[in-house]
Coordinates of C-alpha atoms and ligand atoms in Angstrom, one line a residue:
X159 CA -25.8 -0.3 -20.8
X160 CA -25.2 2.9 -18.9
X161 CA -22.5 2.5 -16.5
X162 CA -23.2 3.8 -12.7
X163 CA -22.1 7.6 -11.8
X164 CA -20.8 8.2 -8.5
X165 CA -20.6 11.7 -6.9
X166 CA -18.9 12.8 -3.8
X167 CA -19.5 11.3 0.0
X168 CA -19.8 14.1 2.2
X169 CA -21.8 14.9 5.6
X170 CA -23.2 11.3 5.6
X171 CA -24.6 11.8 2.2
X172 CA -23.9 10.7 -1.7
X173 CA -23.8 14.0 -3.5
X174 CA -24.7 13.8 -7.0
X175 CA -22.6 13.8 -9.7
X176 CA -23.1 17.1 -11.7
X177 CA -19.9 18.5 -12.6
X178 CA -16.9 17.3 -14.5
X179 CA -16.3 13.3 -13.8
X180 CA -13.8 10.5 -14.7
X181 CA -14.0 7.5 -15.8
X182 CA -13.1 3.8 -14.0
X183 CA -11.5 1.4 -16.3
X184 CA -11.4 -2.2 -16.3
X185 CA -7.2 -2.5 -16.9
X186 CA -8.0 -6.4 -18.3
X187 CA -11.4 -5.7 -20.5
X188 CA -10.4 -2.1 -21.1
X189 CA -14.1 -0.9 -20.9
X190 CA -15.2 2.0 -18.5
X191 CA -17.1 0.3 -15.6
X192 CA -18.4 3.7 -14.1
X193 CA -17.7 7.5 -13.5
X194 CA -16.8 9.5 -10.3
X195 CA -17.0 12.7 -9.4
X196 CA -13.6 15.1 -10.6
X197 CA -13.4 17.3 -7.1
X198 CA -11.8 20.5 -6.6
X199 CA -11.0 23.2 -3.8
X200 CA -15.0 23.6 -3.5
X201 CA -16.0 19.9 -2.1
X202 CA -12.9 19.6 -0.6
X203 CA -14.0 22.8 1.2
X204 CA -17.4 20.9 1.9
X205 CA -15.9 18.1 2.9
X206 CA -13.5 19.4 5.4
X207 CA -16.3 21.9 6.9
X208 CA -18.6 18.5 6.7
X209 CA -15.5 16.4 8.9
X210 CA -14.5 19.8 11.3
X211 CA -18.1 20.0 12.3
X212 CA -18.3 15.7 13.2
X213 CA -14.7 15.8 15.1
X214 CA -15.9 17.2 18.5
X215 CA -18.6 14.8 19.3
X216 CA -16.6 11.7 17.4
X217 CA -13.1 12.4 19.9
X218 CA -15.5 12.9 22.8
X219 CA -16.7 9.4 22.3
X220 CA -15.5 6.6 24.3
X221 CA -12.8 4.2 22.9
X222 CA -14.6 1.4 24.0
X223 CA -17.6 2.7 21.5
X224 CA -15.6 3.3 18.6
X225 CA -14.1 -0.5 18.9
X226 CA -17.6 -1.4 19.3
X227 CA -18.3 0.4 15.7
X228 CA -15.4 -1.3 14.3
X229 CA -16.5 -4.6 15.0
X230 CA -19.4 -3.8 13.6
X231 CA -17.3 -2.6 10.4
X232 CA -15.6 -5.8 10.3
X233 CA -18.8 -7.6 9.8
X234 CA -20.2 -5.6 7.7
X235 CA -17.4 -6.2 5.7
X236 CA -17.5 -9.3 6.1
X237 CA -20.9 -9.8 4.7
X238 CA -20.2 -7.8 1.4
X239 CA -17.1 -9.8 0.9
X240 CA -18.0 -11.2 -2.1
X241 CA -18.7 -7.7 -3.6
X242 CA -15.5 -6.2 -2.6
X243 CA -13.2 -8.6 -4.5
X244 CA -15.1 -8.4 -7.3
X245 CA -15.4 -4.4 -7.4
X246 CA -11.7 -4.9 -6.7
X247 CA -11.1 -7.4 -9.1
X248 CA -13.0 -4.7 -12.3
X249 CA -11.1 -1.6 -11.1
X250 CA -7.2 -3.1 -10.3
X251 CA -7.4 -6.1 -12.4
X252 CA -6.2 -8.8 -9.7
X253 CA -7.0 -12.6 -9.6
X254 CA -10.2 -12.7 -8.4
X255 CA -8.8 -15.6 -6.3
X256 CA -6.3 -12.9 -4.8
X257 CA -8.9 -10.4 -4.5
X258 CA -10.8 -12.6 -2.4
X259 CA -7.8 -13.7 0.3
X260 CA -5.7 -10.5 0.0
X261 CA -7.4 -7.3 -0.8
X262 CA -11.0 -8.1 0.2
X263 CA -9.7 -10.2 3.3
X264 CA -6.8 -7.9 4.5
X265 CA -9.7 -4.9 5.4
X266 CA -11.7 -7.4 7.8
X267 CA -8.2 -8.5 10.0
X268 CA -7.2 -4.7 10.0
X269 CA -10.4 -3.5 11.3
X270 CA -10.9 -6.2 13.9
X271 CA -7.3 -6.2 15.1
X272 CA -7.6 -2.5 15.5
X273 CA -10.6 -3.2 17.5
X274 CA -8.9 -5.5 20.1
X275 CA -6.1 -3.0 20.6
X276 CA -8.2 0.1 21.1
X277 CA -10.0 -2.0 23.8
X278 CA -6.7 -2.2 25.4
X279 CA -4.7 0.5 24.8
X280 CA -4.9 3.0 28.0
X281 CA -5.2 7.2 26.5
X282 CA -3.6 8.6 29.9
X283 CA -0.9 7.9 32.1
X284 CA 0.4 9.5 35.1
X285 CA 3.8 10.9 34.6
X286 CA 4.7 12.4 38.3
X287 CA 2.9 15.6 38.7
X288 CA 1.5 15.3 35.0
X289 CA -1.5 13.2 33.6
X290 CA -0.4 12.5 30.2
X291 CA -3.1 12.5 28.1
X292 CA -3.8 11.2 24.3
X293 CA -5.9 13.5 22.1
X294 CA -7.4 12.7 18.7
X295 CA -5.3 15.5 15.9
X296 CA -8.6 16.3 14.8
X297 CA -9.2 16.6 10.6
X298 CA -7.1 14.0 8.4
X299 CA -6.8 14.0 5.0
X300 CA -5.8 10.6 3.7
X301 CA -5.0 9.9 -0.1
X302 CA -4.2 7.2 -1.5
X303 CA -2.8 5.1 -4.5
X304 CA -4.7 2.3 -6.6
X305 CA -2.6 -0.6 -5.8
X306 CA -4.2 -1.7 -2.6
X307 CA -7.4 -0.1 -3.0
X308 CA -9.3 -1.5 -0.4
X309 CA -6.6 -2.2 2.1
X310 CA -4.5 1.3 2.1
X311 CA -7.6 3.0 2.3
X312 CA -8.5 1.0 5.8
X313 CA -5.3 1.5 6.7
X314 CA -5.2 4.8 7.3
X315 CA -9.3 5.4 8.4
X316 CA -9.4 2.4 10.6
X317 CA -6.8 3.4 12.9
X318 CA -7.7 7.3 12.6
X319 CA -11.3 6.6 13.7
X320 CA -10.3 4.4 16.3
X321 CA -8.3 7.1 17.5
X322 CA -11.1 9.7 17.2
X323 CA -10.3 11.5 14.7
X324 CA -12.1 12.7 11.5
X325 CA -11.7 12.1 8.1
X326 CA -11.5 13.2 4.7
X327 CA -10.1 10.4 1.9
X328 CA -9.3 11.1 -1.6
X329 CA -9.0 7.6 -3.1
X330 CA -6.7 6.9 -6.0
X331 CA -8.9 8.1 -9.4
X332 CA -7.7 5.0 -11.4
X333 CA -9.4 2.5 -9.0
X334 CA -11.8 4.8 -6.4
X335 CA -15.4 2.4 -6.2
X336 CA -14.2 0.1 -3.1
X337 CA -13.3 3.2 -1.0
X338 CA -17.1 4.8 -1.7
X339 CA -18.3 1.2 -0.7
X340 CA -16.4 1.4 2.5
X341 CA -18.5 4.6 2.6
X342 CA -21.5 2.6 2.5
X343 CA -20.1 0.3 5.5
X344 CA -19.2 3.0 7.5
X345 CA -23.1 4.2 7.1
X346 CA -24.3 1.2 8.1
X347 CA -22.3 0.5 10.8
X348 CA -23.8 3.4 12.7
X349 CA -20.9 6.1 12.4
X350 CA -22.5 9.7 12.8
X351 CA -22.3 11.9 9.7
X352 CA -19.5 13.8 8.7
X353 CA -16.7 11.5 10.3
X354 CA -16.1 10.1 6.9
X355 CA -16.0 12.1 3.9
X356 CA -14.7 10.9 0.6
X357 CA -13.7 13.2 -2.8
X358 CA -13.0 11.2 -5.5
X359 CA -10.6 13.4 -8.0
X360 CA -7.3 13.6 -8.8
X361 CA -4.3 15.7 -7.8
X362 CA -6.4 18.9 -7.6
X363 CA -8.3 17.2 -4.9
X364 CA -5.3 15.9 -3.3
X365 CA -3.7 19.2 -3.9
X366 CA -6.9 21.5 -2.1
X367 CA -6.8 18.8 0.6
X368 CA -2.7 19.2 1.4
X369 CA -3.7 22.9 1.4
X370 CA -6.7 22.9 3.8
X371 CA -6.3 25.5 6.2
X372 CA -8.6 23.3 8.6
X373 CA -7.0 20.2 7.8
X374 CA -4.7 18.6 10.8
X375 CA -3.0 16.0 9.5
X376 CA -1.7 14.4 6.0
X377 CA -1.3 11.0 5.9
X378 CA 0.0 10.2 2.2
X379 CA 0.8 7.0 0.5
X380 CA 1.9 7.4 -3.2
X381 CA 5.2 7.7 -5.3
X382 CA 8.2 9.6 -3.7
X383 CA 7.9 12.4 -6.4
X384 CA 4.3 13.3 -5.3
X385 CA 5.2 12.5 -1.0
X386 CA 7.9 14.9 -1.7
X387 CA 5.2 17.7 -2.7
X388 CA 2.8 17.1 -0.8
X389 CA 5.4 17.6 2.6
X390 CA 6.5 20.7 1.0
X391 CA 2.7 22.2 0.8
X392 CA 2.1 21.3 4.0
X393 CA 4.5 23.1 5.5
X394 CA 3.2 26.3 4.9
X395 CA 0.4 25.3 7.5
X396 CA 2.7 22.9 10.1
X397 CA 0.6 20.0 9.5
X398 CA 1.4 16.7 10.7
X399 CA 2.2 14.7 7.9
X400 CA 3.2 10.7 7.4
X401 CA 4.6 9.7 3.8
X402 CA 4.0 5.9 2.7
X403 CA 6.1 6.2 -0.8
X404 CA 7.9 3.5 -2.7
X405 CA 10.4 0.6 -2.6
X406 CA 13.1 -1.4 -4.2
X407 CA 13.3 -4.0 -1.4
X408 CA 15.5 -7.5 -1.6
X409 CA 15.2 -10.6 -1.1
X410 CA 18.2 -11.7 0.5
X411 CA 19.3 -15.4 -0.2
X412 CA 22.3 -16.1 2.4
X413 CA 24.5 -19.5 1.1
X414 CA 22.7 -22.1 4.0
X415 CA 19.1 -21.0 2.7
X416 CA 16.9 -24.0 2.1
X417 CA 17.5 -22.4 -1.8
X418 CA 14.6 -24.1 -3.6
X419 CA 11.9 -22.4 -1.4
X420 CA 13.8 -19.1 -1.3
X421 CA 13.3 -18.3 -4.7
X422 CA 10.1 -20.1 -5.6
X423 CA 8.5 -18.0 -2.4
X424 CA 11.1 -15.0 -3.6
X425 CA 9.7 -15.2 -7.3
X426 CA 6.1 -15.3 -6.2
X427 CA 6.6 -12.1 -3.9
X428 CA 8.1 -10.1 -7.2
X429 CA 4.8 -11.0 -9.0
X430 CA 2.3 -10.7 -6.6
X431 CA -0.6 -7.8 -7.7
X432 CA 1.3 -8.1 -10.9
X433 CA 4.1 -6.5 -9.2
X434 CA 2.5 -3.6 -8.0
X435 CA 3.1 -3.7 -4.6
X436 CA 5.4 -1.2 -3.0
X437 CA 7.2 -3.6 -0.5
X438 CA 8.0 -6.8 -3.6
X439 CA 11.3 -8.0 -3.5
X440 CA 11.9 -6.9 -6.8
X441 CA 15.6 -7.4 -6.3
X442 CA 16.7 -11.3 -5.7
X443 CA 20.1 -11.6 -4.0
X444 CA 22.2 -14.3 -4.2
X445 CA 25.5 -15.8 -3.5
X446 CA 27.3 -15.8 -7.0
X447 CA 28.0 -19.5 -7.1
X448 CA 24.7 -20.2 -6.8
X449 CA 23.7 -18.2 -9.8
X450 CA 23.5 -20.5 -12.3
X451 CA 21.1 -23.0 -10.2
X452 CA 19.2 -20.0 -8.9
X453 CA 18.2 -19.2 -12.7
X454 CA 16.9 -22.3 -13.5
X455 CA 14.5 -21.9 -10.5
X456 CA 13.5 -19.0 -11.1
X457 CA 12.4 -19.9 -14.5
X458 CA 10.9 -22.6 -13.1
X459 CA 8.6 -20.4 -10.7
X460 CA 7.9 -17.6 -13.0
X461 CA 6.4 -20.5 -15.9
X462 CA 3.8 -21.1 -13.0
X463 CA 2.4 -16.9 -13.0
X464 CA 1.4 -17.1 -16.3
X465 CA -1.3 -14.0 -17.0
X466 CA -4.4 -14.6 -17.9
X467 CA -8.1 -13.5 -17.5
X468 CA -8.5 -11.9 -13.7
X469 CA -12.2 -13.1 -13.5
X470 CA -11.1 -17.1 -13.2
X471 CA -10.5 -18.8 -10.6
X472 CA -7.4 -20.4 -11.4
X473 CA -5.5 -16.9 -12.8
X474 CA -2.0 -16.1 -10.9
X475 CA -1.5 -12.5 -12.7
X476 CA -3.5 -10.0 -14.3
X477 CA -3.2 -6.9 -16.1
X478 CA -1.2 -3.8 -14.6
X479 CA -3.6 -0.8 -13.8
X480 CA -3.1 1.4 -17.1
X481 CA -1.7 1.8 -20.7
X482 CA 0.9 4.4 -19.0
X483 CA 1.9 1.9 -16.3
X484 CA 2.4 -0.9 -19.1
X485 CA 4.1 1.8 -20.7
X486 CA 6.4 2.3 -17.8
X487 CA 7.2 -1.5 -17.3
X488 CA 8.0 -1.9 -20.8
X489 CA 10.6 1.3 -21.0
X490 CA 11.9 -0.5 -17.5
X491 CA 12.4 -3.7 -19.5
X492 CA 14.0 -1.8 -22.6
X493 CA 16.6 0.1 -20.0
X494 CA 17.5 -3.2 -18.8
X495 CA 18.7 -4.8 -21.8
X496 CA 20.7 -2.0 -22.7
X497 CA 22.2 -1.7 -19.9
X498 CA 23.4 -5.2 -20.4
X499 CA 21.2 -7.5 -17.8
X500 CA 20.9 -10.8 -18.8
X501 CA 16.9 -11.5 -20.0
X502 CA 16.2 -14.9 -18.5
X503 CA 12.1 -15.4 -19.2
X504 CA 9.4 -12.4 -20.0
X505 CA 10.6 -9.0 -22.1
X506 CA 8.5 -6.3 -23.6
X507 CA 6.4 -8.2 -26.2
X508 CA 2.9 -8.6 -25.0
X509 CA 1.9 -12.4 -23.8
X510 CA 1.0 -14.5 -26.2
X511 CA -2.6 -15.2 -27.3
X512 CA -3.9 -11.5 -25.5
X513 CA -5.5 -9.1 -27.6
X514 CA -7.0 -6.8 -24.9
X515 CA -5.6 -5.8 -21.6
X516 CA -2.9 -3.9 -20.1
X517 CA -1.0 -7.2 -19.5
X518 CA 2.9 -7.5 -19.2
X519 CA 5.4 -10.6 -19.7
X520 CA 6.3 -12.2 -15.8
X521 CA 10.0 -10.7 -16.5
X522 CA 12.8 -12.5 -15.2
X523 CA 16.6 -10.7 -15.6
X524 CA 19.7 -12.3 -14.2
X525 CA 23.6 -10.9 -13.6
X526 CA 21.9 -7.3 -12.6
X527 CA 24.2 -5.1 -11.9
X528 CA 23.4 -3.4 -8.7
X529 CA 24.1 0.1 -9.8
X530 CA 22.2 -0.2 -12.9
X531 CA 18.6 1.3 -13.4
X532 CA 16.4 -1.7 -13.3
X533 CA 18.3 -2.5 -9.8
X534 CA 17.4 0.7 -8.7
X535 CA 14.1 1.9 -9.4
X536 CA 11.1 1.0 -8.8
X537 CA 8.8 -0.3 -11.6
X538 CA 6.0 -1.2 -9.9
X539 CA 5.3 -4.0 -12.6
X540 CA 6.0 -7.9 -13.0
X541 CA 9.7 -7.7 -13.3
X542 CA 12.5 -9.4 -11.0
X543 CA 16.2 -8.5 -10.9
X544 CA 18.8 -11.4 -9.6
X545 CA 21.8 -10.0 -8.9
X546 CA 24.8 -12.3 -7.4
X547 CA 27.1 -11.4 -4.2
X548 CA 30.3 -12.3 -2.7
X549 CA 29.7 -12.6 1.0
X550 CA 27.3 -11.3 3.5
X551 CA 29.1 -8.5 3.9
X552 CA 28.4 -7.6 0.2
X553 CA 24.9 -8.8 0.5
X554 CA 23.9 -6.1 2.8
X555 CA 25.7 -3.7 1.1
X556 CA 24.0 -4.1 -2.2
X557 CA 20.5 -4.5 -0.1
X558 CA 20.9 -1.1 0.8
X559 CA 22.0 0.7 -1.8
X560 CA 19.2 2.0 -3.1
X561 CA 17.5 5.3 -2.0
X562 CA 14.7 3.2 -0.8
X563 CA 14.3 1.5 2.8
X564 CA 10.6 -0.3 2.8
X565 CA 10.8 -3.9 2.8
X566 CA 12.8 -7.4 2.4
X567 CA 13.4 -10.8 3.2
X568 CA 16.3 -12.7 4.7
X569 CA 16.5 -16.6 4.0
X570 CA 18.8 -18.5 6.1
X571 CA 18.3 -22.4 7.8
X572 CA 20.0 -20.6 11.1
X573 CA 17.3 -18.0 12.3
X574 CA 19.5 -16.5 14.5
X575 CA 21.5 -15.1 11.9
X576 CA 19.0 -14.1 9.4
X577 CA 17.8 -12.0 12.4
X578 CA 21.6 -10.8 12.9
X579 CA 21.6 -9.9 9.1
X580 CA 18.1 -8.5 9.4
X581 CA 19.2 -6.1 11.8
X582 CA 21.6 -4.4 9.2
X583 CA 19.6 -4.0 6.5
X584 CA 17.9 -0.1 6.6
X585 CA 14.4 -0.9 6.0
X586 CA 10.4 -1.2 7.9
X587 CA 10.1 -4.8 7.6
X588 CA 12.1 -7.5 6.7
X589 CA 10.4 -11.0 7.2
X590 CA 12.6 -14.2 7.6
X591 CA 12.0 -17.0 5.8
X592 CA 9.1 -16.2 4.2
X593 CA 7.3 -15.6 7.7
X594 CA 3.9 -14.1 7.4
X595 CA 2.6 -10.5 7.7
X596 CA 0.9 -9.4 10.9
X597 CA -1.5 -6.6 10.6
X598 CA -0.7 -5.5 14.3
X599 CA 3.5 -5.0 13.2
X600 CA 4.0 -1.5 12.0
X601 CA 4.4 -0.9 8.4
X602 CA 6.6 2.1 7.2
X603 CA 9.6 3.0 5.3
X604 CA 12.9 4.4 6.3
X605 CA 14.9 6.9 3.7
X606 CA 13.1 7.8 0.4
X607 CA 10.4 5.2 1.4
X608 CA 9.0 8.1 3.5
X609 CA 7.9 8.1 7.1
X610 CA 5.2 7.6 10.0
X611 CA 3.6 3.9 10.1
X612 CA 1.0 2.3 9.6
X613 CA -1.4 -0.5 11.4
X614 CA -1.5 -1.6 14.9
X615 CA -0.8 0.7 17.8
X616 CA 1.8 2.4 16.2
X617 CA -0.5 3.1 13.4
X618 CA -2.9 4.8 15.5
X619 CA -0.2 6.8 17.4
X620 CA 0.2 8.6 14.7
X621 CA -3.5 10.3 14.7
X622 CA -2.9 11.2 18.6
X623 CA -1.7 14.3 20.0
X624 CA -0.2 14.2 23.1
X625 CA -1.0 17.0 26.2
X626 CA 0.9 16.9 29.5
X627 CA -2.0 17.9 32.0
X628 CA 0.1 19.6 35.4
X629 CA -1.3 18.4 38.8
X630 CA -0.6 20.8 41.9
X631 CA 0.3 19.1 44.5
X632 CA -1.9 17.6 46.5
X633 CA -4.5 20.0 48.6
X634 CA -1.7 22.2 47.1
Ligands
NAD885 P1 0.9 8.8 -7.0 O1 1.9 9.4 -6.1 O2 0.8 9.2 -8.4 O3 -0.6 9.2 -6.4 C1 -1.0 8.8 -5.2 C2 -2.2 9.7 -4.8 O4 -1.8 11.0 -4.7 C3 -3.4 9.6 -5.7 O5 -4.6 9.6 -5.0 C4 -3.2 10.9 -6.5 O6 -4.4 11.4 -7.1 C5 -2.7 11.8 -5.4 N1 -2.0 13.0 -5.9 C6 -1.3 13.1 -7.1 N2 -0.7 14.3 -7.1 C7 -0.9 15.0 -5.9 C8 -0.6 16.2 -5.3 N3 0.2 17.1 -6.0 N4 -1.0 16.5 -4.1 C9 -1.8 15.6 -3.4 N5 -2.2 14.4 -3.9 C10 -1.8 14.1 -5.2 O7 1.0 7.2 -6.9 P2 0.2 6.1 -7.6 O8 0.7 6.0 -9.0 O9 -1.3 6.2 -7.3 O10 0.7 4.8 -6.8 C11 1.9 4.2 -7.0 C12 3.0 4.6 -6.1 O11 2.6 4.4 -4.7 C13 4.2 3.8 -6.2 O12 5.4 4.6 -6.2 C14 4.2 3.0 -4.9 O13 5.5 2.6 -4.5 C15 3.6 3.8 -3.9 N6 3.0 3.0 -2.9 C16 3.5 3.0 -1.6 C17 3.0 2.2 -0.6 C18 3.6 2.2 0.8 O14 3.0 1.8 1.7 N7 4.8 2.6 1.0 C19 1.9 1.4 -0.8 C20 1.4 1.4 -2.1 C21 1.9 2.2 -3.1

């Protein structure tokens, strides 16, 4: 059966395809489930001119019509659910049952939060003799990775539109079809040509786009190696830029935890999208006296994430994206044993009873040593680190000491001091006691986990300019 061919979204319009393409493969069946277009400089160039010529009219509109056409979004999204998590569920490989409540859920709450707060949120202020005034920046170019398809591409275009700006996305080429869907949404909802563009490609795209003379803003989310290039190019034309780039982020167990729940929730966190999630506590932290107890646990919890077939319902874990990232994983699991860290469950042998698929063990590895590779980069696979501590003090030292500064939890029965110890540790987020995430929080990294935020009003800050308008005085 032929599989579909997409070509590029641009000026309101599917392009077709004619021209070099790639091809979208399902990471669990390992069959090619359809083709997109392979941009370059030239529909970049057409996209860009296509999302310059929309800005004027879109910034001009009011904000109270653009949260009108994001509620209309949200529905639409809505409706097409069902489609979503399964077009999510062939390109990343998740649960089907995760698909459905995380990546095909998450888009709706974004969009209709970002509705409410662009009903609210005033665009001038007076400022003594000065009306300060919030602008749109005019062209973005957002790219993004595969792990989050759906969701880090709303993440970025929700908030930009809502804060009148254009855009131009280049999706992740290992897992593009929900972002050309959103395309589709968009349409329907009723937003005027040209606002949204999308080139599907790879890092020529992404590279053309960085360069764009007529591009205003980059907002980036990716590994730190590509963030770090992509700031450099887009120096040479002083655009705005905001980097959403990886993590190593702990899970922070202090001695009065309620334990038991601490590293079942803990466990599931390091596993979740198969571990491809820039903010999983991939590290596990915990007082050393506990280790022992804690490893039993854990084994306990990882039995329950067994992998298995993303298309049923009951499946915890799926594949990871591609036979490069499986790749990766394993040489991460390999490293760790010779650097001596104890293997409790998982390794680098394929799961039993799978002969197709780019699945990987659920990994468990105890008596980390904080220094040591595993404990320090990020794998972006299904494998945990437990590493023991002396005191608090300690604790927060070996929370920070990576290069990375995204995310983390602090489990303690006395809230006050998990906040205290929350306070200390150098990253975006930190959530206490497993508390859940609020798409209206900002989302961001400090250090090597880049900067700018996402969601919320902070989100949408950063698509604004900001003009001081002087007053004279008045009949002055
Ligand atoms: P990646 O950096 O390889 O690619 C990200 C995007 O950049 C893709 O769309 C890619 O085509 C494009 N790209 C590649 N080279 C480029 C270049 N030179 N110029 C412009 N664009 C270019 O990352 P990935 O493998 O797709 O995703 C995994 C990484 O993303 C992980 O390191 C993960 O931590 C990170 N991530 C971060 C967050 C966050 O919010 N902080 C969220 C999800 C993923």
């Amino acid at each position: 059966m032929p599989v579909p061919e997409h070509g590029q979204f641009i000026g309101g319009a599917a392009k077709p395809v004619g021209g070099p393409s790639i091809e979208v493969e399902d990471p669990a069946a390992q069959r090619v489930i359809a083709t997109v277009a392979d941009g370059g400089p030239d529909d970049v160039d057409r996209a860009v001119g296509a999302a310059r010529a929309a800005f004027g009219r879109w910034a001009a509109t009011s904000p109270a019509d653009r949260a009108a056409l994001l509620r209309r979004v949200a529905k639409l999204l809505e409706d097409r659910r069902e489609e979503i998590a399964q077009l999510v569920t062939a390109e990343l490989g998740a649960p089907i049952r995760i698909s459905r409540s995380v990546h095909a859920q998450l888009p709706i709450t974004v969009t209709s939060t970002t509705a409410d707060l662009l009903a609210s949120r005033p665009f001038a202020e007076q400022l003594g003799n000065s009306l300060v005034v919030q602008q749109p920046v005019g062209v973005v170019a957002a790219i993004t990775p595969w792990n989050f398809p759906m969701h880090q591409v709303t993440s970025k275009v929700v908030p930009a539109l809502a804060a009148g700006a254009s855009v131009v996305l280049k999706p992740s080429e290992l897992a593009p079809l929900s972002a050309l869907l959103l395309a589709e949404v968009l349409t329907d909802a009723g937003l005027p040509d040209g606002v949204f563009n999308v080139v599907t490609g790879g890092p020529a795209a992404g590279r053309a786009l960085v360069d764009h003379d007529d591009v205003d803003l980059v907002s980036f989310t990716g590994s730190v190696e590509v963030g770090r290039a992509v700031a450099a190019a887009a120096a040479r034309t002083v655009k705005r830029v905001t980097l959403e780039l990886g993590g190593k982020s702990a899970s922070l167990v202090l001695p009065d935890a309620d334990i038991p729940t601490a590293v079942k929730v803990s466990v599931a966190n390091a596993f979740f999208n198969s571990g491809q999630a820039c903010n999983a506590w991939t590290r596990m932290l915990v007082p050393v006296d506990e280790l022992e107890r804690v490893n039993e646990l854990a084994l306990a919890a990882a039995a329950k994430h067994a992998v298995g077939d993303p298309a049923d319902d009951g499946t915890r874990m799926g594949p990871v994206i591609s036979d490069r990232q499986r790749e990766r994983v394993r040489e991460f699991i390999r490293t760790g044993l010779s650097e001596g860290a104890r293997l409790l469950v998982g390794g680098e042998v394929p799961p039993d009873g799978v002969d197709r698929g780019y699945f990987v063990r659920p990994t468990v590895f105890t008596d980390v040593d904080p220094a040591s590779t595993i404990a320090q980069e990020e794998i972006f696979g299904p494998v945990l680190s437990i590493i023991g501590y002396q005191d608090e003090d300690h604790a927060v030292e070996i929370a920070n000491g990576t290069r990375y500064g995204l995310g983390g939890s602090v489990w303690s029965q006395d809230t006050d001091r998990a906040v205290r110890v929350a306070q200390r540790i150098r990253t975006g987020q930190v959530d206490v006691n497993g508390a859940p995430f609020n798409p209206a929080a900002p989302f961001g990294g400090f250090k090597f986990s880049g900067y700018g935020r996402e969601l919320g009003v902070h989100g949408m800050a950063e698509y604004l300019e900001t003009q001081s308008i002087q007053l004279p005085a008045a009949g002055g």
